[in-house]
Coordinates of N, CA and C in Angstrom, one line a residue:
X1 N -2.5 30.8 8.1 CA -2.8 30.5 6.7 C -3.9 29.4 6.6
X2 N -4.6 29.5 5.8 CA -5.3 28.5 5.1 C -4.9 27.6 3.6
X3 N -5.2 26.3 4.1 CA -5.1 25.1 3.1 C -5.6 25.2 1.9
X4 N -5.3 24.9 0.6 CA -6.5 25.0 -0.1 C -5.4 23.5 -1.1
X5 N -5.9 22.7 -0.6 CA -5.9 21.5 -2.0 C -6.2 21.7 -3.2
X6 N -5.9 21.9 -4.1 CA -6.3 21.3 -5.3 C -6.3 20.0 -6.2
X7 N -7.4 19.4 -6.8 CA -6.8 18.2 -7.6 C -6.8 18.3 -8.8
X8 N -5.9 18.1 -9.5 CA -5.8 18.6 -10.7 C -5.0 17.4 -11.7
X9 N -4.8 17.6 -13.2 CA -4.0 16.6 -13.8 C -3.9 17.5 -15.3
X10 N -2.4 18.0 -15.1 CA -2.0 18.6 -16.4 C -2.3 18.6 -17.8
X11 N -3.2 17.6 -17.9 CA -3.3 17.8 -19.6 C -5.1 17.9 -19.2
X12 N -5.7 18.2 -18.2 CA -7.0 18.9 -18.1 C -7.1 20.0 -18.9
X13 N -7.6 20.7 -19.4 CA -8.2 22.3 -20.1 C -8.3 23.1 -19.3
X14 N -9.4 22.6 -18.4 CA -10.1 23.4 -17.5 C -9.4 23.4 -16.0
X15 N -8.7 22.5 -15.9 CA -7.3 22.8 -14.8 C -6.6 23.9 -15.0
X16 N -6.3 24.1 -16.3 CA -5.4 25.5 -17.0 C -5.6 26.5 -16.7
X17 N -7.3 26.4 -17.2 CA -8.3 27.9 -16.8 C -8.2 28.0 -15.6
X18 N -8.9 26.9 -15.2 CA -9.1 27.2 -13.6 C -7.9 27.9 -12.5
X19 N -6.5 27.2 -13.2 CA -5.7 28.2 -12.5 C -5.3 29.7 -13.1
X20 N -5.6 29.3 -14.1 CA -5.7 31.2 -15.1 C -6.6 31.8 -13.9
X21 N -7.5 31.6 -13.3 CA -8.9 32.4 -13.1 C -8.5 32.5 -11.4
X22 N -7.9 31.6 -10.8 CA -7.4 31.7 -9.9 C -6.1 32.5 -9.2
X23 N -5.3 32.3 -10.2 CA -4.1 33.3 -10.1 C -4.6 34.8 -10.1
X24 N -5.2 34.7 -11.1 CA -5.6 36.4 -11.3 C -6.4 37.0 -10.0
X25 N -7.0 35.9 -9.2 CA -7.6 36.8 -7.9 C -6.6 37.0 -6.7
X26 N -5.8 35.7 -7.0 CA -4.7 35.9 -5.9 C -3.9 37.2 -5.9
X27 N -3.4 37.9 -7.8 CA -3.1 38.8 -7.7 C -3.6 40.0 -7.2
X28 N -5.1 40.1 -7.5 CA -5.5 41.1 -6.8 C -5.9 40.9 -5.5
X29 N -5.7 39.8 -4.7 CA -5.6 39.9 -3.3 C -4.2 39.2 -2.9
X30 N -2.9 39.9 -3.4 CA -1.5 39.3 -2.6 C -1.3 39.1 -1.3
X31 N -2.8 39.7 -0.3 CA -2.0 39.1 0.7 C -2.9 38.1 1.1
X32 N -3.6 37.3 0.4 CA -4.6 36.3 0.7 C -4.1 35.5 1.4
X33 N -4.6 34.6 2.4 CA -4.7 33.9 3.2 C -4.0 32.1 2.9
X34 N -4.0 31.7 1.8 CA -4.1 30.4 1.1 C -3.0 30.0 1.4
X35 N -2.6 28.7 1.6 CA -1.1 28.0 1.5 C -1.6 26.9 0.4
X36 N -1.1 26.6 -1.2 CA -1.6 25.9 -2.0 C -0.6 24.9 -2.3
X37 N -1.7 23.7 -2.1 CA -1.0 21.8 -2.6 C -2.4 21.5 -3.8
X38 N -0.9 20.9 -4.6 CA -1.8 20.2 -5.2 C -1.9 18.9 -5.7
X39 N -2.5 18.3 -5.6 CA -2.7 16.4 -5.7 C -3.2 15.4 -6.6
X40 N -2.5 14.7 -6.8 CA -2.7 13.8 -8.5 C -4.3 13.4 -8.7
X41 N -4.9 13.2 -9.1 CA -5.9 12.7 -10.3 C -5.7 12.7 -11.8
X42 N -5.7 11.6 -12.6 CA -5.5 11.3 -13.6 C -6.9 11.2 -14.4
X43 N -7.1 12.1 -14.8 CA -7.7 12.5 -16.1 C -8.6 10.9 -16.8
X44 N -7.0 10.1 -17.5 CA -7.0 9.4 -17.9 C -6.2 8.3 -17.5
X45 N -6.8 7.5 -15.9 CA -5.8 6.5 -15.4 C -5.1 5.3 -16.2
X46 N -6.3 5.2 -17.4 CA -6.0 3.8 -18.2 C -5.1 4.0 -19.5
X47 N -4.4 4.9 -19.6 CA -3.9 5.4 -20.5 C -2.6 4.7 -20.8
X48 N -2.2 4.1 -21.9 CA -1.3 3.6 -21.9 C 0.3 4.2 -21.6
X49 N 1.1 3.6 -21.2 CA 2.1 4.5 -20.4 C 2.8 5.1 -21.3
X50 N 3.0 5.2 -22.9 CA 3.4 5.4 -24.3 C 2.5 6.8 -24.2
X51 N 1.3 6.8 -23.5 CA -0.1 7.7 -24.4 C -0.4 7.2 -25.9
X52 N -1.2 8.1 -26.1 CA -1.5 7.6 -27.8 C -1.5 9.0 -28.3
X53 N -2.3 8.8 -29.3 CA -2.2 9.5 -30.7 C -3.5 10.3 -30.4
X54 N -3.6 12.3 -30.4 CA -4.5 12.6 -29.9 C -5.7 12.4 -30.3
X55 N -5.6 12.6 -31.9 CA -6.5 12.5 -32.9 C -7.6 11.2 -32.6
X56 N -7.4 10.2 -32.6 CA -7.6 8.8 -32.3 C -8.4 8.7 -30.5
X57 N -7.7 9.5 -30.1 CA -8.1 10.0 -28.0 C -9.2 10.6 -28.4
X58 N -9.8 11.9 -28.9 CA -10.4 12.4 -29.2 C -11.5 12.1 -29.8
X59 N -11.4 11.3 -30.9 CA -12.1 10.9 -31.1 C -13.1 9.6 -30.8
X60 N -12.5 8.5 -30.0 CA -12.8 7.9 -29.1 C -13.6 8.5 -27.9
X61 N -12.7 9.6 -27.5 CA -13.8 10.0 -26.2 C -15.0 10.6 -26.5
X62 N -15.0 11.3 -27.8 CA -16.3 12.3 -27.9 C -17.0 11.5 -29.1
X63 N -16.7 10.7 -29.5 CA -17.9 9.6 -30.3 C -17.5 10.6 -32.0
X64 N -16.4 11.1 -32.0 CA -16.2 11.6 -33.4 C -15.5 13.2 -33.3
X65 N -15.5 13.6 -35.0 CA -14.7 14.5 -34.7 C -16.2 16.3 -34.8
X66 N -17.5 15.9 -34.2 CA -17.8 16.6 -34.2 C -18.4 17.4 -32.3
X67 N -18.4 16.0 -32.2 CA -19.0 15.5 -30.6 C -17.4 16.2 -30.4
X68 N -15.9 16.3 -30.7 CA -15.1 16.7 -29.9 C -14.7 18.3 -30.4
X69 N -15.3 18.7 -31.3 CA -15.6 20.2 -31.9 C -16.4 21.1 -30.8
X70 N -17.8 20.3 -30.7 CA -18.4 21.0 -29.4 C -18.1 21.6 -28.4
X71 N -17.2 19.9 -27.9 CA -16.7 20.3 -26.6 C -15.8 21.2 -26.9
X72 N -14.4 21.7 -27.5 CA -13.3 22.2 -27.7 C -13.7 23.4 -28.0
X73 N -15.2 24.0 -28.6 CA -15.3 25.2 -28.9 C -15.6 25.8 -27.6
X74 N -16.2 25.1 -26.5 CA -16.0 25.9 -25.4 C -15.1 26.4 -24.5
X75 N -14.2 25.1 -24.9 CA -13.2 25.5 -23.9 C -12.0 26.3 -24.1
X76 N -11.7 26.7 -25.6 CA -11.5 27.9 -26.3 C -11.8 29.3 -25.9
X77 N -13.5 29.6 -25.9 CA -14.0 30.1 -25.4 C -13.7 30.4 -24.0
X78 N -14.0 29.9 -23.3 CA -13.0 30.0 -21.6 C -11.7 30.5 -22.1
X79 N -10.7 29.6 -22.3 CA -9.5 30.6 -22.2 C -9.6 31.5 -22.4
X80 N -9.9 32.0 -24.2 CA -9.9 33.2 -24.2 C -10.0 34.2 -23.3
X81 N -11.2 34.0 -22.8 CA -11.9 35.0 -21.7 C -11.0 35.1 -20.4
X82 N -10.0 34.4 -20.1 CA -8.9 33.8 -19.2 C -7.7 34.1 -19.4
X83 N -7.6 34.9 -20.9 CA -6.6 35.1 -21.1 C -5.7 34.3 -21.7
X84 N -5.8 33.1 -22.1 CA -5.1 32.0 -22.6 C -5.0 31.4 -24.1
X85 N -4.0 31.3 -24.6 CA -4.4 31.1 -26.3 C -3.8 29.3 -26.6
X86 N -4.4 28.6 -26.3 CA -3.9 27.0 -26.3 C -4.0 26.8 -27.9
X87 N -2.9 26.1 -28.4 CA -2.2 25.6 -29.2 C -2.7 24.4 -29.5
X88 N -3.5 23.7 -29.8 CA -4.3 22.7 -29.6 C -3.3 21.8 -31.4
X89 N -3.4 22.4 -32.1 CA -2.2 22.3 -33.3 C -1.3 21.7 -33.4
X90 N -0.2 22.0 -32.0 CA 0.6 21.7 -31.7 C 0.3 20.4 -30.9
X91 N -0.3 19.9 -30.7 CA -0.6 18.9 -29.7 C -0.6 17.1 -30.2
X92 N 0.1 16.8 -30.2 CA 0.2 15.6 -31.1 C -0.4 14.5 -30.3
X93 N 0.3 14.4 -29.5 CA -0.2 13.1 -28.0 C -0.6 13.7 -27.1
X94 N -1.9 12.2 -26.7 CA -2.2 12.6 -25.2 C -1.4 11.4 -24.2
X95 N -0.8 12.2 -23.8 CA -0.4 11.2 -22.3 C -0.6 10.4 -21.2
X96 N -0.1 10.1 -20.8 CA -0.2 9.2 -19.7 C 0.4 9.9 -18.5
X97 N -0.3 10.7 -17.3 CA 0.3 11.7 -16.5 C 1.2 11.7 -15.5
X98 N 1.0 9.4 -15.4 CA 1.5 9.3 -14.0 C 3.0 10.4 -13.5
X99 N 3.8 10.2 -14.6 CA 4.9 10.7 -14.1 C 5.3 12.1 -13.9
X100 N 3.8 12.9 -14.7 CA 4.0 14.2 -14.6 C 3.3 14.6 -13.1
X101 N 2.9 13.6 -13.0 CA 2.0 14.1 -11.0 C 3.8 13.1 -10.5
X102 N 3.8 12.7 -11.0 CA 5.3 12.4 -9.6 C 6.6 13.6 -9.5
X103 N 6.3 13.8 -10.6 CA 7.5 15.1 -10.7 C 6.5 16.4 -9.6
X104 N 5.0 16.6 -9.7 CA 4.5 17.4 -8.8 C 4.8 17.3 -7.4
X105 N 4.9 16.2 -7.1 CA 4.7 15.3 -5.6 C 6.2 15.9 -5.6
X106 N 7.1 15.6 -6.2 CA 9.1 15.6 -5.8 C 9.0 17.4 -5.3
X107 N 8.3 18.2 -6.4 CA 8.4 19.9 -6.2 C 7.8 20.1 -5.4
X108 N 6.8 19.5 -4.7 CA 6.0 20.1 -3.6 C 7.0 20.1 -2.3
X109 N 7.9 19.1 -2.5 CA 8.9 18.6 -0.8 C 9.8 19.6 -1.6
X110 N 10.3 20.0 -2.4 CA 11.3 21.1 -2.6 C 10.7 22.4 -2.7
X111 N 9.1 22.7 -2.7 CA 8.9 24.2 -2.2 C 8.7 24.7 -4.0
X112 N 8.4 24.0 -5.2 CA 8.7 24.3 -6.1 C 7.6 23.5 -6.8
X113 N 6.2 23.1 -6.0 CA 5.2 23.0 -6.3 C 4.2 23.6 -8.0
X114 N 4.0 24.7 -7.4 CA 3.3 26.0 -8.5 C 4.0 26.4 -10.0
X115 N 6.0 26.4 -9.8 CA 6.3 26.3 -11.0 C 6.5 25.4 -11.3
X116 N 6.3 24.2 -10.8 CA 5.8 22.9 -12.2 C 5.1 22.4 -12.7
X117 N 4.0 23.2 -11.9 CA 2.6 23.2 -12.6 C 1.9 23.6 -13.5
X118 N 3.0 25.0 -13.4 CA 2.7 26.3 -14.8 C 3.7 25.6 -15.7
X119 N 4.7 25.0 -15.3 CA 5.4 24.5 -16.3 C 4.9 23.4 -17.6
X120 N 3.9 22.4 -16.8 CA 3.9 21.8 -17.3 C 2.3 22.2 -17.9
X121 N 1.4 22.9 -17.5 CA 0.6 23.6 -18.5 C 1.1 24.3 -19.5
X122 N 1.6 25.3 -19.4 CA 2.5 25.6 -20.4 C 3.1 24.8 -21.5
X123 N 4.0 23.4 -21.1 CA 4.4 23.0 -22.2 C 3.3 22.2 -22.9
X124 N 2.8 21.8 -22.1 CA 1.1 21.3 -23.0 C 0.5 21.4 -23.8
X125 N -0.1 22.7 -22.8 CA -1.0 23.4 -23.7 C -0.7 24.6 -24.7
X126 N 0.6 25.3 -24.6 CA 1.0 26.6 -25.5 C 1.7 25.9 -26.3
X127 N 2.7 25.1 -25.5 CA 3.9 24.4 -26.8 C 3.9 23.4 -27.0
X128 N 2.6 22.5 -26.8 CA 3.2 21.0 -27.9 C 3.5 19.9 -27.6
X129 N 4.2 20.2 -26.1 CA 5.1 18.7 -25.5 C 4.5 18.1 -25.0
X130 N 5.0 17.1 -25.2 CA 5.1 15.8 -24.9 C 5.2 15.3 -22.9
X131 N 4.6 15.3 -22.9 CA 5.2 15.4 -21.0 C 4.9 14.2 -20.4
X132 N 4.4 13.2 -21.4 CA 4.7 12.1 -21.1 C 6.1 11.3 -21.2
X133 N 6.6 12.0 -21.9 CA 8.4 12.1 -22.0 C 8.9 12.4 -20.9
X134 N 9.8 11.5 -20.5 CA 10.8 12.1 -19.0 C 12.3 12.9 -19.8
X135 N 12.0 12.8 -20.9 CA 13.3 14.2 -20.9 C 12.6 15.7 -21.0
X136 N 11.1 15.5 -21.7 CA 10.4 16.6 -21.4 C 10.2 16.9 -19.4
X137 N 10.4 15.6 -19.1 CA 9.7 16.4 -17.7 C 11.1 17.0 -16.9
X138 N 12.1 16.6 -17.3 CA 13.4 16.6 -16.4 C 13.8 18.0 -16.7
X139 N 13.2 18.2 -18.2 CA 13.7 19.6 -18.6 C 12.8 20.9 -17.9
X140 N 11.0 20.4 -17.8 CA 10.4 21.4 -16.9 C 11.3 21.7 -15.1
X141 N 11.2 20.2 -14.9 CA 11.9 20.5 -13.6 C 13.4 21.1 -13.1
X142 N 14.2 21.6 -14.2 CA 15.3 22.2 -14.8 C 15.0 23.6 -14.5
X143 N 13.8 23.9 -14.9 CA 13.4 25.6 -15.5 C 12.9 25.8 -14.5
X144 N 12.2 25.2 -13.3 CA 11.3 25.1 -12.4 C 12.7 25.4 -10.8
X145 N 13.8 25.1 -11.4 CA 15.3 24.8 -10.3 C 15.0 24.0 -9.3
X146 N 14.7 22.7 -10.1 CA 14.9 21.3 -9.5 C 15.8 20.6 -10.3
X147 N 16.5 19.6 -9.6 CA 17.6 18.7 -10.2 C 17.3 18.0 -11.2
X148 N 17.5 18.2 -12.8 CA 17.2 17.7 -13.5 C 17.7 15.8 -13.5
X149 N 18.7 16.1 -13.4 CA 19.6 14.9 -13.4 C 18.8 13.9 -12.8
X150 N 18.4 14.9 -11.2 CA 17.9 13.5 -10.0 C 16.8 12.9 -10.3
X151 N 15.8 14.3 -11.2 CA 14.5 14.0 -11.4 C 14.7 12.8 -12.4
X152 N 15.4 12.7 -13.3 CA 15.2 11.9 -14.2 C 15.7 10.2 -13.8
X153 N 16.3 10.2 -13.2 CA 17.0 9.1 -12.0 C 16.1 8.5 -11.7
X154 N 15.2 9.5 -11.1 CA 13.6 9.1 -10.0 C 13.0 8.4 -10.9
X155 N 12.5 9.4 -12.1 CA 11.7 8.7 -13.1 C 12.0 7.5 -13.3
X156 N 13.4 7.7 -14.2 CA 13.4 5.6 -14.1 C 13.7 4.7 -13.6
X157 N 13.3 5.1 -12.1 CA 13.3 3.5 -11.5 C 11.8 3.6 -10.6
X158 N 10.9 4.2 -11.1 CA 9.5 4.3 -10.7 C 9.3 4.6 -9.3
X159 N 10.3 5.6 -8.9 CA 10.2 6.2 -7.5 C 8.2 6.8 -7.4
X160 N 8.4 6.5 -6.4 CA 6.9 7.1 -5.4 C 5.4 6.7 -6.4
X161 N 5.8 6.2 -7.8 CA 4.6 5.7 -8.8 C 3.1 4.9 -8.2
X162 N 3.6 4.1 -6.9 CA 2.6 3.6 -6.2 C 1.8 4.3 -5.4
X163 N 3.0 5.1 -4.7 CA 1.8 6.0 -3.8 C 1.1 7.5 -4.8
X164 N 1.5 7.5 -5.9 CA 0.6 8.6 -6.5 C -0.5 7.7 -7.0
X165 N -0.7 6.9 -7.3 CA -1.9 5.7 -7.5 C -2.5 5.5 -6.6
X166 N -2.0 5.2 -5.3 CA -2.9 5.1 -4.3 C -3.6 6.5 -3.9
X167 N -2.9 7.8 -3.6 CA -3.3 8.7 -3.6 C -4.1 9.4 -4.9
X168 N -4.8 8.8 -5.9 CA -5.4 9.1 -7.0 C -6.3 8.1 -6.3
X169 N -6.8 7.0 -6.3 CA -7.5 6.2 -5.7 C -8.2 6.3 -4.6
X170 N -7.6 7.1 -3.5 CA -8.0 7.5 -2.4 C -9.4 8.9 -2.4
X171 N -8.5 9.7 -3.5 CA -9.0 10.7 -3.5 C -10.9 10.7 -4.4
X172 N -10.7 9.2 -5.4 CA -11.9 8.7 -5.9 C -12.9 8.2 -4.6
X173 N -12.0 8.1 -3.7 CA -12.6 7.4 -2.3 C -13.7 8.3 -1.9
X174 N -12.7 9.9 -2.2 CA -13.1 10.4 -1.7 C -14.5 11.6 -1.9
X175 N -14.6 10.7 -3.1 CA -16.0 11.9 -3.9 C -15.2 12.4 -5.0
X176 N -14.3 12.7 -5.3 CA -14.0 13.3 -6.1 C -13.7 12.6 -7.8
X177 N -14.4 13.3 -8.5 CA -15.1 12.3 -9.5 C -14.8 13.3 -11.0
X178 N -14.2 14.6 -10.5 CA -13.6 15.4 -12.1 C -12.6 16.7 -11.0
X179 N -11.8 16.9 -12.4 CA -10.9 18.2 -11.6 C -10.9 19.5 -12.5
X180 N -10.6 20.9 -12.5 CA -10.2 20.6 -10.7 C -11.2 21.1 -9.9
X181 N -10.8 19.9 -8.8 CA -11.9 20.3 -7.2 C -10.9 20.9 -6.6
X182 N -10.9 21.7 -5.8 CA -11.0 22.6 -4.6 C -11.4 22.3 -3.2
X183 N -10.1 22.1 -2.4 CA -11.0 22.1 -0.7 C -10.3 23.3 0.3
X184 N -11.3 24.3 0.4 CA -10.6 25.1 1.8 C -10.7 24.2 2.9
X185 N -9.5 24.7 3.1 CA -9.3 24.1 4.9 C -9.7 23.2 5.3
X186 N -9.9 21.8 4.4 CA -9.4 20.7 4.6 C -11.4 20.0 4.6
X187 N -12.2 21.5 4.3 CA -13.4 21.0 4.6 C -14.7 21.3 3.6
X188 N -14.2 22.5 2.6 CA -15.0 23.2 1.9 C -15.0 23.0 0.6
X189 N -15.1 22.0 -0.5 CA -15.5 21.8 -1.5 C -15.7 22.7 -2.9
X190 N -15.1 23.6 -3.2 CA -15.3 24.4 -4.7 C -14.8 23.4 -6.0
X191 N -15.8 22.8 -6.5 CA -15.9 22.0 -7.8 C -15.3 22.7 -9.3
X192 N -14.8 22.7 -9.9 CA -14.7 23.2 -11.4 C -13.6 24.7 -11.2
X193 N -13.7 24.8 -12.8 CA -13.1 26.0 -13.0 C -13.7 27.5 -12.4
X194 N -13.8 27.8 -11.2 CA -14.9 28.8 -10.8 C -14.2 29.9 -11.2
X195 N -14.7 31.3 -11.2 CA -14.4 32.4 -12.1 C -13.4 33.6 -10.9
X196 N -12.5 34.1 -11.4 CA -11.9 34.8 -10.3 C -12.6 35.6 -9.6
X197 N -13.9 35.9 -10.1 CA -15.0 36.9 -9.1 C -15.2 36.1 -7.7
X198 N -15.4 34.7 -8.0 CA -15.6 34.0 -7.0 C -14.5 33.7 -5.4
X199 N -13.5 33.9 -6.3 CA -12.2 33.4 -5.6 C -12.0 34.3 -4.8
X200 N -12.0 35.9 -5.4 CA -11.7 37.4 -4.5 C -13.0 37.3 -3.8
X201 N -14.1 37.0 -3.9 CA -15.3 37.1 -3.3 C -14.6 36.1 -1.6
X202 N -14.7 35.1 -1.9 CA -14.0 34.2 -1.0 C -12.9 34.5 -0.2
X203 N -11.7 35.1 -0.9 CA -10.8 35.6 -0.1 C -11.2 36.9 0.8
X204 N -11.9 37.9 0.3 CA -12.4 38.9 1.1 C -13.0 38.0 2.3
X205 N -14.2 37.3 2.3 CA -15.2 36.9 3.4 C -13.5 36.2 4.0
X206 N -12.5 35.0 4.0 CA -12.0 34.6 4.9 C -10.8 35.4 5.6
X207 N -10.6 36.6 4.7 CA -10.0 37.3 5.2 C -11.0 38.1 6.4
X208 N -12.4 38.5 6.2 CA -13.3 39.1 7.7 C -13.7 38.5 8.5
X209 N -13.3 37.3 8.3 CA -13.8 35.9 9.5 C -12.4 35.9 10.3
X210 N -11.3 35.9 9.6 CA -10.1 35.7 10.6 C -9.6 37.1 11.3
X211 N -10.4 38.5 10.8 CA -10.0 39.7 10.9 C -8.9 40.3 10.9
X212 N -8.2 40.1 9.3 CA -7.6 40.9 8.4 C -7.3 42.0 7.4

């Protein structure tokens, strides 16, 4: 099998897509090669641990509410094309991720990585939540068949919070400077949301290199 890291941070857009566009090649190649982890980067490290108010985020980041029109009309656009109908309406706050990448880190050692990723895209970006809430995250990791109870346990007493900071820190170490990035095999670099043409393109070639 082959590695493929990803770094990613759930209230990304293009993390969403990017795994929309991704999934869909995997489906057309089920017996691809890949074993998939995926590893914190925060979006927004300085985020207060409350989050704020989206409207106010928004408009801060993109210098107004037309500078954040621009951007959002494209990235609309992408889903669409991806298949995805984001709820942006529903979206009250932006969050603070630390604790939704720690609930990722607890499902990866339980084998339950992938559905808490979709989970928590999902509640995001289709429905609204709040996932800087630990009863929103206790309930993804619920649906996901992780221990809600333990999860929430963890959460409040700031289990593993250091080393997902250090490992967000590391990973700045390491070049990586927006998500999601992409590394095959611990050596190969795919930057951004790339298109599932690319991904089946890719799986084919490493499927004829290993002769499969």
């Amino acid at each position: 099998m082959i590695k493929l890291d990803i770094f990613s941070d759930p209230v990304c857009p293009w993390c969403f897509i990017g795994k929309a566009r991704l999934d869909a090649a995997l489906s057309e190649r089920p017996d691809h090669p890949f074993t998939i982890e995926y590893h914190p980067f925060q979006l927004n490290p300085d985020m207060p641990r409350e989050g704020m108010d989206r409207r106010a985020y928004l408009e801060a980041k993109f210098g107004g509410k037309a500078g954040a029109a621009e951007v959002y009309a494209r990235i609309d656009a992408a889903a669409a094309e991806a298949g995805l109908e984001i709820d942006w309406g529903r979206i009250e706050r932006t969050p603070n991720t630390l604790d939704a990448h720690r609930l990722i880190h607890w499902a990866g050692i339980e084998g339950r990585q992938i559905a808490v990723v979709s989970g928590l895209f999902r509640a995001y970006f289709l429905e609204g939540r709040d996932i800087g809430d630990r009863d929103v995250l206790a309930d993804i990791a619920d649906g996901a068949g992780l221990d809600a109870a333990m999860i929430h346990r963890l959460l409040a007493a700031d289990a593993d919070a250091a080393e997902i900071a250090a490992r967000d820190a590391h990973a700045r170490e390491r070049g990586v400077t927006g998500v999601p990035t992409h590394i095959v095999a611990t050596r190969h670099v795919v930057p951004g949301a790339q298109p599932t043409e690319l991904w089946v393109q890719l799986i084919d070639e490493i499927a004829e290199q290993i002769g499969r």
